[in-house]
Coordinates of C-alpha atoms (C1' of nucleotides) in Angstrom, one line a residue:
Chain A
M1 CA 34.3 299.0 117.6
T2 CA 35.2 299.0 121.1
E3 CA 35.5 302.9 121.0
N4 CA 32.4 305.0 121.6
V5 CA 29.8 302.1 121.4
R6 CA 26.4 304.0 122.1
V7 CA 23.1 301.9 121.8
R8 CA 19.6 303.0 122.6
F9 CA 16.5 301.2 123.6
A10 CA 13.7 303.5 122.3
P11 CA 10.4 302.0 123.4
S12 CA 7.0 303.9 122.9
P13 CA 5.1 304.4 126.1
T14 CA 1.8 303.0 124.9
G15 CA 1.6 300.5 127.7
P16 CA 3.5 297.8 129.6
L17 CA 6.7 296.9 128.1
H18 CA 6.3 293.3 127.0
M19 CA 9.1 290.6 127.3
G20 CA 9.9 291.0 123.7
G21 CA 10.7 294.6 124.4
V22 CA 12.8 293.5 127.6
R23 CA 14.8 291.2 125.4
T24 CA 15.5 293.9 122.9
A25 CA 16.7 296.1 125.9
L26 CA 18.7 293.1 127.2
F27 CA 20.6 292.8 124.0
N28 CA 21.2 296.3 123.7
Y29 CA 22.4 296.3 127.3
L30 CA 24.8 293.2 126.7
F31 CA 26.1 294.8 123.6
A32 CA 26.9 298.2 125.4
K33 CA 28.5 296.7 128.4
K34 CA 30.6 294.2 126.3
H35 CA 32.1 297.1 124.5
N36 CA 32.4 299.4 127.4
G37 CA 29.6 301.6 125.9
T38 CA 26.7 303.4 126.8
F39 CA 23.1 302.1 127.0
V40 CA 20.7 305.0 126.4
L41 CA 17.1 304.9 127.1
R42 CA 14.9 307.2 124.9
I43 CA 11.1 307.6 125.2
E44 CA 9.5 307.7 121.7
D45 CA 6.3 309.4 122.7
T46 CA 5.4 311.1 119.4
D47 CA 2.0 309.5 119.2
Q48 CA 0.0 311.5 121.3
T49 CA -3.1 309.5 120.9
R50 CA -1.5 306.4 122.3
Y51 CA 0.3 307.8 125.1
V52 CA -0.2 306.1 128.4
A53 CA 0.9 308.2 131.4
N54 CA 2.2 305.3 133.7
A55 CA 4.0 303.4 130.8
E56 CA 7.4 305.3 131.1
Q57 CA 7.9 304.5 134.8
Y58 CA 6.8 301.0 134.0
I59 CA 9.4 300.7 131.6
I60 CA 12.2 301.9 133.9
D61 CA 11.0 299.8 136.9
S62 CA 11.2 296.8 134.6
L63 CA 14.7 297.5 133.5
D64 CA 15.7 298.0 137.0
W65 CA 14.1 294.7 138.0
C66 CA 15.8 292.9 135.4
Q67 CA 19.1 294.6 136.6
I68 CA 19.8 296.1 133.2
P69 CA 19.6 299.8 134.1
F70 CA 20.4 302.5 131.5
D71 CA 23.1 304.7 131.7
E72 CA 21.7 307.7 130.0
G73 CA 18.0 308.7 129.8
P74 CA 15.3 310.6 131.3
G75 CA 16.4 312.1 134.7
R76 CA 19.8 310.1 134.5
N77 CA 23.1 311.4 133.2
E78 CA 21.2 313.7 130.7
K79 CA 24.4 314.3 128.3
F80 CA 22.2 314.4 125.3
G81 CA 18.9 315.1 126.7
P82 CA 16.0 315.6 126.5
Y83 CA 15.3 312.0 126.2
R84 CA 11.6 312.2 125.6
Q85 CA 10.8 312.9 122.0
S86 CA 7.7 315.1 123.1
E87 CA 10.3 317.4 124.7
R88 CA 12.6 317.6 121.6
K89 CA 9.6 318.5 119.5
E90 CA 10.9 321.8 118.4
L91 CA 13.9 320.1 117.2
Y92 CA 12.4 318.1 114.3
K93 CA 10.7 320.8 112.5
K94 CA 14.2 322.2 111.5
Y95 CA 15.3 319.0 110.1
A96 CA 12.2 318.6 108.1
D97 CA 12.5 321.8 106.7
E98 CA 16.2 321.0 105.9
L99 CA 15.1 317.9 103.9
I100 CA 12.6 319.9 102.0
E101 CA 15.1 322.6 101.2
K102 CA 17.5 319.8 99.9
G103 CA 14.7 318.5 97.8
W104 CA 14.5 315.2 99.8
A105 CA 11.0 316.0 101.1
Y106 CA 7.8 317.7 100.3
Y107 CA 4.5 319.1 101.7
A108 CA 1.5 317.1 101.2
F109 CA -1.9 318.2 101.8
D110 CA -3.9 315.0 100.8
T111 CA -6.4 314.4 103.6
A112 CA -6.8 311.0 105.2
D113 CA -10.2 310.7 103.7
E114 CA -8.6 311.2 100.1
L115 CA -5.9 308.8 100.7
N116 CA -8.3 306.2 102.1
T117 CA -10.4 306.6 98.9
H118 CA -7.4 306.0 96.9
R119 CA -6.3 302.9 98.9
K120 CA -10.0 301.6 98.7
N121 CA -10.3 302.1 94.8
H122 CA -6.9 300.4 94.3
E123 CA -7.7 297.7 96.2
E124 CA -11.1 297.1 94.5
N125 CA -8.8 296.7 91.2
G126 CA -6.7 294.4 92.7
K127 CA -3.8 297.0 93.0
T128 CA -2.0 298.4 95.8
F129 CA -1.9 302.2 96.5
I130 CA 1.7 303.5 97.0
Y131 CA 2.3 307.1 97.5
N132 CA 5.6 307.4 95.6
W133 CA 7.2 308.5 92.4
H134 CA 4.6 306.9 90.1
N135 CA 1.7 309.1 91.4
R136 CA 3.0 311.9 93.5
E137 CA 2.8 314.3 90.6
K138 CA -0.9 313.8 90.6
L139 CA -1.5 314.3 94.2
Q140 CA -1.9 317.3 96.5
N141 CA 1.6 318.2 97.3
S142 CA 4.5 320.8 96.7
L143 CA 5.8 318.6 93.8
A144 CA 2.6 318.9 91.8
L145 CA 1.2 322.2 93.1
S146 CA 2.9 325.7 92.1
A147 CA 5.0 327.3 94.8
E148 CA 2.1 330.0 94.9
E149 CA -0.5 327.4 95.6
V150 CA 1.6 325.8 98.4
S151 CA 2.2 329.1 100.2
A152 CA -1.5 330.0 99.8
K153 CA -2.5 326.7 101.5
I154 CA 0.0 327.0 104.3
A155 CA -0.9 330.7 104.7
A156 CA -4.6 329.6 104.9
G157 CA -3.7 327.3 107.7
E158 CA -4.3 324.1 105.8
K159 CA -3.1 321.1 107.2
F160 CA 0.0 319.4 105.7
V161 CA 2.3 316.6 106.3
V162 CA 6.0 316.3 105.1
R163 CA 6.8 313.3 103.1
F164 CA 10.1 311.8 102.1
K165 CA 10.9 311.9 98.4
S166 CA 12.1 308.3 97.8
P167 CA 14.4 307.9 95.0
K168 CA 13.7 306.4 91.6
D169 CA 15.4 303.3 89.9
E170 CA 17.9 302.5 92.6
I171 CA 19.0 299.3 94.0
L172 CA 19.7 300.0 97.7
V173 CA 22.1 297.6 99.2
L174 CA 21.6 297.4 103.0
Q175 CA 23.7 295.9 105.6
D176 CA 22.3 294.2 108.7
E177 CA 24.9 292.8 111.2
I178 CA 22.8 289.8 111.8
R179 CA 21.4 289.1 108.2
G180 CA 24.0 290.2 106.1
E181 CA 23.2 292.1 102.7
I182 CA 19.7 293.1 102.0
K183 CA 18.8 294.4 98.6
I184 CA 15.7 296.7 98.2
D185 CA 14.3 298.2 94.8
S186 CA 13.8 301.8 95.6
N187 CA 10.9 302.0 93.2
L188 CA 8.9 299.8 95.5
L189 CA 9.3 302.3 98.5
D190 CA 6.6 304.6 99.3
D191 CA 6.8 308.4 100.3
K192 CA 6.8 308.0 104.0
V193 CA 5.4 310.8 106.2
L194 CA 8.1 312.3 108.4
F195 CA 6.3 315.0 109.9
K196 CA 2.7 314.9 111.0
S197 CA 0.0 317.6 110.8
D198 CA -0.1 317.8 114.5
G199 CA 3.3 319.1 114.5
M200 CA 4.9 315.9 115.7
P201 CA 7.6 314.0 113.7
T202 CA 6.9 310.5 112.9
Y203 CA 9.0 307.5 114.2
H204 CA 11.0 307.6 111.2
L205 CA 12.2 311.4 111.4
A206 CA 12.5 311.5 115.1
N207 CA 14.4 308.2 115.2
I208 CA 17.0 309.3 112.7
V209 CA 17.5 312.8 114.0
D210 CA 17.9 311.5 117.6
D211 CA 20.0 308.7 116.9
H212 CA 22.2 311.0 115.1
L213 CA 22.2 313.6 117.8
M214 CA 22.7 311.1 120.5
E215 CA 25.6 309.6 118.6
I216 CA 24.3 306.2 118.4
S217 CA 26.7 303.7 117.0
H218 CA 24.6 300.7 116.8
V219 CA 20.8 300.4 116.2
I220 CA 19.6 297.2 117.8
R221 CA 15.8 296.6 117.4
G222 CA 13.1 294.1 116.5
E223 CA 12.9 292.4 113.1
E224 CA 9.4 294.5 112.7
W225 CA 11.8 297.4 111.7
L226 CA 13.4 295.6 108.8
P227 CA 11.0 297.0 106.3
S228 CA 11.8 300.6 107.4
L229 CA 15.7 300.0 107.0
A230 CA 15.8 301.5 103.6
L231 CA 14.0 304.6 104.5
H232 CA 16.2 305.1 107.3
V233 CA 19.3 304.6 105.4
L234 CA 18.1 306.9 102.9
L235 CA 17.4 309.6 105.4
Y236 CA 20.9 309.3 106.8
R237 CA 22.1 309.9 103.3
A238 CA 19.7 312.8 102.7
F239 CA 21.1 314.6 105.8
G240 CA 24.7 313.7 104.7
W241 CA 25.2 311.7 108.1
T242 CA 26.9 308.6 108.7
A243 CA 24.6 305.9 109.6
P244 CA 24.9 303.6 112.6
K245 CA 25.2 300.1 112.1
F246 CA 21.9 298.0 112.3
A247 CA 21.0 294.8 113.7
H248 CA 17.5 293.4 113.4
L249 CA 16.5 291.0 116.3
P250 CA 14.2 287.8 115.3
L251 CA 10.7 288.2 117.0
I252 CA 9.5 286.2 120.0
L253 CA 6.6 284.0 118.8
K254 CA 3.7 282.6 120.5
P255 CA 4.2 279.1 122.3
V256 CA 1.5 277.6 120.3
G257 CA -0.2 278.4 117.2
K258 CA 0.9 281.1 114.9
G259 CA 2.2 284.7 115.1
K260 CA 4.1 286.9 117.4
L261 CA 3.6 286.7 121.1
S262 CA 1.1 289.2 122.2
K263 CA -0.5 290.2 125.6
R264 CA -3.7 288.1 125.1
D265 CA -1.6 284.8 124.8
G266 CA -0.5 285.1 128.4
D267 CA -4.1 285.6 129.6
K268 CA -5.1 282.6 127.6
L269 CA -2.3 280.3 127.9
G270 CA -1.5 281.0 131.5
F271 CA 1.9 282.7 131.7
P272 CA 3.0 286.2 132.0
V273 CA 4.0 288.3 129.1
F274 CA 5.1 291.3 131.1
P275 CA 8.0 291.4 133.4
L276 CA 6.1 293.3 136.2
E277 CA 2.3 293.2 137.1
Y278 CA 0.6 295.9 135.2
T279 CA -2.7 297.7 136.0
N280 CA -4.5 299.5 133.0
E281 CA -5.5 302.7 134.5
T282 CA -8.6 303.1 132.5
T283 CA -9.9 299.6 132.3
G284 CA -8.4 298.5 135.6
D285 CA -7.4 295.3 134.0
V286 CA -4.5 293.7 135.6
S287 CA -1.9 291.8 133.8
R288 CA 0.4 289.5 135.7
G289 CA 4.0 289.8 135.6
Y290 CA 7.0 287.5 135.9
K291 CA 8.1 289.2 139.3
E292 CA 4.7 288.8 140.8
D293 CA 4.6 285.0 139.5
G294 CA 7.7 284.4 141.6
Y295 CA 10.4 284.4 139.0
F296 CA 13.8 285.6 139.8
P297 CA 14.8 288.3 137.5
E298 CA 18.1 286.4 136.8
A299 CA 16.2 283.4 135.7
F300 CA 13.8 285.7 133.4
V301 CA 16.8 287.5 131.9
N302 CA 18.8 284.1 131.4
M303 CA 15.8 282.8 129.7
L304 CA 15.4 285.8 127.5
S305 CA 19.1 285.8 126.6
L306 CA 18.6 282.5 125.0
L307 CA 15.8 283.3 123.0
G308 CA 17.5 284.2 119.6
W309 CA 21.1 283.9 120.8
N310 CA 23.3 281.2 122.1
P311 CA 27.1 281.4 122.8
G312 CA 27.7 278.0 120.7
T313 CA 28.5 276.1 123.7
E314 CA 26.3 273.8 125.7
Q315 CA 26.2 275.9 128.8
E316 CA 22.7 277.3 129.4
L317 CA 23.0 279.1 132.9
F318 CA 24.8 282.3 132.6
S319 CA 25.2 285.4 135.1
L320 CA 24.8 288.6 133.7
E321 CA 28.5 289.2 134.0
E322 CA 29.0 286.1 131.7
L323 CA 26.3 287.1 129.4
I324 CA 28.3 290.4 128.9
Q325 CA 31.4 288.7 128.3
L326 CA 29.8 286.1 125.8
F327 CA 27.3 288.2 123.8
D328 CA 28.0 288.5 120.2
L329 CA 25.6 290.0 117.5
Q330 CA 27.0 287.7 115.0
R331 CA 25.5 284.6 117.0
V332 CA 22.1 285.9 117.2
S333 CA 19.8 283.8 115.1
K334 CA 17.8 284.8 112.0
S335 CA 14.4 283.2 112.7
G336 CA 11.8 283.9 115.2
A337 CA 11.9 281.8 118.4
K338 CA 8.6 280.3 120.1
F339 CA 8.6 281.2 123.7
S340 CA 8.5 278.3 126.2
P341 CA 6.8 278.8 129.4
E342 CA 8.0 275.3 130.5
K343 CA 11.7 276.1 130.0
T344 CA 11.3 279.5 131.8
Q345 CA 10.2 277.5 134.9
W346 CA 13.1 275.4 134.6
F347 CA 15.3 278.3 134.4
N348 CA 13.6 279.6 137.7
E349 CA 14.1 276.2 139.3
Q350 CA 17.8 276.2 138.3
Y351 CA 18.3 279.6 139.9
L352 CA 16.3 278.7 143.1
Q353 CA 18.5 275.7 143.5
Q354 CA 21.5 277.7 143.3
K355 CA 20.6 280.3 146.0
S356 CA 21.5 280.0 149.5
D357 CA 19.3 278.5 152.2
K358 CA 19.7 281.8 154.0
E359 CA 18.6 283.9 151.1
L360 CA 15.5 281.7 150.3
A361 CA 14.6 281.6 153.9
G362 CA 14.5 285.4 154.0
L363 CA 12.3 285.2 151.1
Y364 CA 10.0 282.6 152.7
Q365 CA 9.5 284.3 156.0
P366 CA 6.7 286.8 154.7
I367 CA 4.8 283.9 153.2
L368 CA 5.1 282.1 156.7
V369 CA 3.7 285.3 158.3
N370 CA 1.0 285.3 156.1
N371 CA 0.1 281.9 157.2
G372 CA 0.2 283.0 160.7
I373 CA 3.6 281.5 161.4
S374 CA 6.5 283.0 163.5
A375 CA 9.7 280.9 163.3
D376 CA 13.1 281.9 163.9
A377 CA 15.4 282.4 161.0
E378 CA 17.6 279.3 161.8
Y379 CA 14.9 277.0 161.8
V380 CA 13.3 278.2 158.5
E381 CA 16.7 278.0 157.1
K382 CA 17.1 274.4 157.9
V383 CA 13.4 273.8 156.6
V384 CA 14.4 275.4 153.4
G385 CA 17.6 273.4 152.9
L386 CA 15.3 270.0 153.4
I387 CA 12.8 271.2 150.7
K388 CA 14.1 273.4 148.3
E389 CA 15.1 270.9 145.7
R390 CA 11.4 269.9 145.3
A391 CA 10.6 273.6 144.5
T392 CA 10.4 275.8 141.4
F393 CA 9.2 278.9 143.1
V394 CA 9.5 280.1 146.7
A395 CA 5.7 280.1 146.5
D396 CA 5.9 276.6 146.4
F397 CA 7.7 276.4 149.9
W398 CA 4.5 276.5 152.0
D399 CA 2.9 273.5 150.4
L400 CA 6.0 271.6 150.7
S401 CA 7.0 272.4 154.3
N402 CA 3.7 273.5 156.2
F403 CA 4.2 270.4 158.5
F404 CA 7.4 271.8 159.8
F405 CA 5.1 274.4 161.3
V406 CA 1.9 273.1 162.0
N407 CA 0.3 269.9 162.7
P408 CA -1.6 268.2 159.8
S409 CA -5.1 269.5 159.7
E410 CA -6.2 266.5 157.5
Y411 CA -4.9 263.2 156.2
D412 CA -4.7 262.2 152.7
A413 CA -7.7 260.0 152.2
K414 CA -6.1 257.5 149.7
A415 CA -3.2 257.1 151.7
S416 CA -5.2 256.6 155.1
K417 CA -7.1 254.0 153.4
K418 CA -4.0 252.1 152.1
Q419 CA -1.6 252.5 155.0
W420 CA -3.6 252.9 158.2
K421 CA -4.6 249.2 158.8
E422 CA -6.2 247.4 161.7
G423 CA -3.2 246.9 163.7
T424 CA -1.8 250.4 163.2
P425 CA -3.1 252.1 166.0
D426 CA -1.3 249.5 168.6
L427 CA 1.6 249.7 166.7
M428 CA 1.7 253.5 166.8
K429 CA 1.0 253.6 170.6
E430 CA 4.0 251.5 171.1
L431 CA 6.1 253.6 168.9
V432 CA 5.0 256.6 170.9
K433 CA 6.6 255.1 173.9
V434 CA 9.8 254.2 171.8
I435 CA 10.1 258.0 170.7
D436 CA 9.2 259.2 174.2
N437 CA 12.5 257.4 175.7
I438 CA 14.8 258.8 173.0
E439 CA 17.1 261.5 174.7
D440 CA 19.1 262.4 171.8
F441 CA 16.7 263.7 169.3
S442 CA 19.0 264.1 166.4
S443 CA 17.9 262.6 163.0
E444 CA 20.5 259.9 163.0
N445 CA 19.8 258.9 166.5
T446 CA 16.0 258.7 166.1
E447 CA 16.3 256.8 162.9
A448 CA 18.7 254.4 164.7
K449 CA 16.2 253.9 167.6
V450 CA 13.2 253.5 165.7
K451 CA 14.6 251.3 163.1
E452 CA 16.2 249.1 166.2
W453 CA 12.6 248.8 167.6
I454 CA 11.0 247.7 164.2
T455 CA 13.7 245.2 163.6
A456 CA 13.1 243.7 167.2
K457 CA 9.5 243.9 166.5
E458 CA 9.7 242.0 163.3
V459 CA 7.1 244.1 161.3
G460 CA 7.6 245.3 158.0
F461 CA 9.3 249.0 157.7
G462 CA 6.6 250.0 155.6
K463 CA 3.8 249.0 158.2
V464 CA 5.7 251.5 160.5
M465 CA 7.2 254.2 158.4
Q466 CA 4.1 254.8 156.2
P467 CA 1.6 255.4 158.9
L468 CA 4.1 257.3 160.7
R469 CA 4.6 259.6 157.8
L470 CA 0.9 260.0 157.3
S471 CA 0.7 260.9 161.1
L472 CA 3.4 263.6 161.0
V473 CA 2.9 265.2 157.6
G474 CA -0.7 264.3 156.6
A475 CA 0.4 262.7 153.2
L476 CA 3.0 260.4 151.8
K477 CA 5.2 263.0 150.8
G478 CA 8.1 265.2 151.9
P479 CA 11.6 264.9 152.9
H480 CA 13.5 262.2 155.1
L481 CA 11.2 261.3 157.9
F482 CA 13.6 261.4 160.6
D483 CA 14.7 264.8 159.4
I484 CA 11.2 266.0 160.1
I485 CA 11.2 264.2 163.5
S486 CA 14.4 265.8 164.4
M487 CA 13.2 269.1 163.4
I488 CA 9.7 269.3 165.0
G489 CA 11.0 267.8 168.2
K490 CA 9.6 265.0 170.5
H491 CA 6.5 266.8 171.8
A492 CA 5.2 267.6 168.3
T493 CA 6.1 264.0 167.1
I494 CA 4.1 262.4 169.7
D495 CA 1.3 264.8 169.6
R496 CA 0.8 264.2 166.1
I497 CA 0.9 260.4 166.3
N498 CA -1.7 260.6 169.1
N499 CA -3.7 262.8 167.0
A500 CA -3.5 260.5 164.0
I501 CA -4.7 257.5 166.4
A502 CA -7.6 259.5 167.4
T503 CA -8.7 260.8 164.1
L504 CA -8.0 257.9 161.7
Chain B
rG1 C1' -2.4 291.3 96.9
rG2 C1' 2.8 293.7 97.1
rC3 C1' 7.6 293.8 99.4
rC4 C1' 11.2 291.8 102.8
rC5 C1' 13.2 288.1 106.4
rA6 C1' 13.3 283.1 107.8
rU7 C1' 13.1 277.4 107.5
rU8 C1' 17.8 271.2 111.8
rC9 C1' 13.9 266.6 116.8
rG10 C1' 7.1 268.9 119.4
rU11 C1' 10.0 273.7 121.5
rC12 C1' 15.0 276.6 121.9
rU13 C1' 19.2 275.3 119.3
rA14 C1' 24.7 273.5 118.0
rG15 C1' 26.9 271.8 113.9
rU16 C1' 29.8 270.5 108.9
rG17 C1' 30.8 270.0 101.5
rG18 C1' 32.1 263.3 103.7
rU19 C1' 29.5 263.4 111.6
rU20 C1' 26.6 257.3 114.7
rA21 C1' 23.8 265.3 113.1
rG22 C1' 25.2 267.1 119.4
rG23 C1' 22.9 269.6 123.7
rA24 C1' 18.7 271.5 126.6
rC25 C1' 13.2 271.7 127.8
rG26 C1' 9.2 268.6 127.5
rU27 C1' 7.6 263.3 127.0
rA28 C1' 8.2 257.9 128.0
rA29 C1' 10.7 253.8 130.6
rG30 C1' 14.1 252.0 134.4
rG31 C1' 17.2 252.8 138.9
rU32 C1' 17.9 255.3 143.7
rU33 C1' 14.9 257.5 148.0
rU34 C1' 10.9 251.7 152.1
rU35 C1' 6.9 258.3 150.8
rC36 C1' 7.0 262.4 147.2
rA37 C1' 10.2 265.2 144.7
rU38 C1' 15.2 265.6 143.5
rC39 C1' 19.0 262.9 141.1
rC40 C1' 21.0 259.2 137.8
rU41 C1' 20.5 255.9 133.4
rU42 C1' 18.1 255.0 128.9
rA43 C1' 14.6 255.8 124.9
rA44 C1' 11.6 258.1 121.2
rA45 C1' 12.2 262.5 118.3
rA46 C1' 15.1 266.8 113.3
rC47 C1' 18.2 268.6 108.4
rA48 C1' 10.5 271.3 104.6
rG49 C1' 10.0 269.5 99.0
rG50 C1' 12.2 269.6 94.1
rA51 C1' 16.1 270.7 90.8
rG52 C1' 21.2 272.2 90.2
rU53 C1' 26.7 272.5 91.5
rU54 C1' 29.8 268.6 93.2
rC55 C1' 33.0 262.5 93.4
rG56 C1' 29.7 263.7 97.5
rA57 C1' 25.3 267.6 99.9
rU58 C1' 21.6 268.9 105.9
rU59 C1' 25.8 272.3 104.6
rC60 C1' 26.4 276.3 98.3
rU61 C1' 22.8 278.2 94.2
rC62 C1' 17.9 278.5 92.2
rC63 C1' 12.6 277.4 92.5
rU64 C1' 8.3 275.8 95.4
rA65 C1' 5.9 275.3 100.1
rU66 C1' 5.4 276.8 104.7
rG67 C1' 6.2 280.2 108.8
rG68 C1' 6.8 285.4 110.2
rG69 C1' 7.1 290.7 109.5
rC70 C1' 5.8 295.2 107.1
rU71 C1' 2.3 297.4 103.8
rA72 C1' -1.0 304.3 108.9
rC73 C1' -0.4 311.3 109.6
rC74 C1' 1.4 303.7 115.3
rA75 C1' 5.8 302.8 117.1

RNA sequence: GGCCCAUUCGUCUAGUGGUUAGGACGUAAGGUUUUCAUCCUUAAAACAGGAGUUCGAUUCUCCUAUGGGCUACCA
């Protein structure tokens, strides 16, 4: 298996790629890298009615952001190209014809209206209409019609599709890498359309032809494809090709309620379902993305990797390298996983804590600039070091550290009421003098000096420390007080205490 | 309706024919921090139900229930 592993991610460019799709791409990527294989991106744009122009670029941008780039695909290392099915259009006709010749497929002329009528009638009688062995002789197709009639219809320009002639009375034993053996009664299969009347193949045909031509060794895709597995295996057999191995990934479900995760859930529940922000070109609707919401790609990918897979140990934080080493299809779970926004935040927090103060400071700078602050890199780095353990996102930094850069503009009302007592202003005035006399303004020294004074003064620590914090921060929160004092310096410290005395 | 897949704490999951059924998120309670958060400790919390196989089933088989997917000239 280590030889020539080739996998593909084959999304349909009908809109932004959602996180379920990213997870499928990720598992393909991990599997490929683990086996020194190739990760192919193929664009399945056979449905011209649902095609969205900016979707392909969005997909590529998303994979890049997640740092799981494809090795082969549109515009990249095109050994088996083209990689857009619309550009391979001419190819599929030949294969459809081959199947007809071999007796594995046939022309069908039934119109959509006719079929809908059949379905409706069956439904009214409590039955299901299936286009297959039990009725195909009675419908408008090349199995029921004479060769002359068929030729005449085609010559007359009548629209037709090509359907697969699914076999009768056969128990198909299918193999899934994750689920094991699956048995299907071929009599229940319907004669799927392989080739549409618009000249395009359906997913089924294009998928099999391309996977074969692109020498795909493993098809790793979502569970929604499991019902089509029998058809796909049958198609390989009909062509006389060796089928790749198949693995069907469990679905990602809504955090609450029923069903699989959908775009609407994010809007409703307040979390992104897309990796990147996406603007719908026709409606102008903007959907939020993990990137724009402040998630690190590593955290997002780590979270995704554990949705439906785990290495069997208690480790939860993995670098991409580790994931590649550890990934194993055998350890992918069989049942759908409910997505957890809370745990996703936790992952981001973990990654944020791991990052260096320097890197985080760099990410913080633009936010500071937005708030009208220009501070030198070293100072910002120190600030980040003091506050990052309270943060989940870089975007939290400003709320947690604005007092390192600007004087408090207001004071927490509740805290003021509780901590700013009658004697406080006098005490603070005295404290100003104490602080003014401190030469060495290190955190340790200011702490020692102030505490010395408090002790000598014989007042409770809280009587001084709480109002002091209120004066400097504007609220009863934040890092060690003397770290703040040391950072903002003597002038700002005294200034802020005086401001508080004047205001409160 | 039909077909297929699945089912361990609220959630993600580990695990085994005999275990005190483990971890993580979240929740709660303590402790640390004379602030807040972090951090630490602790707690509550699960084998869907019923048969069968077996000395013994959460683990194997079957049935039921529940959940999910598919059932398009969409992918």
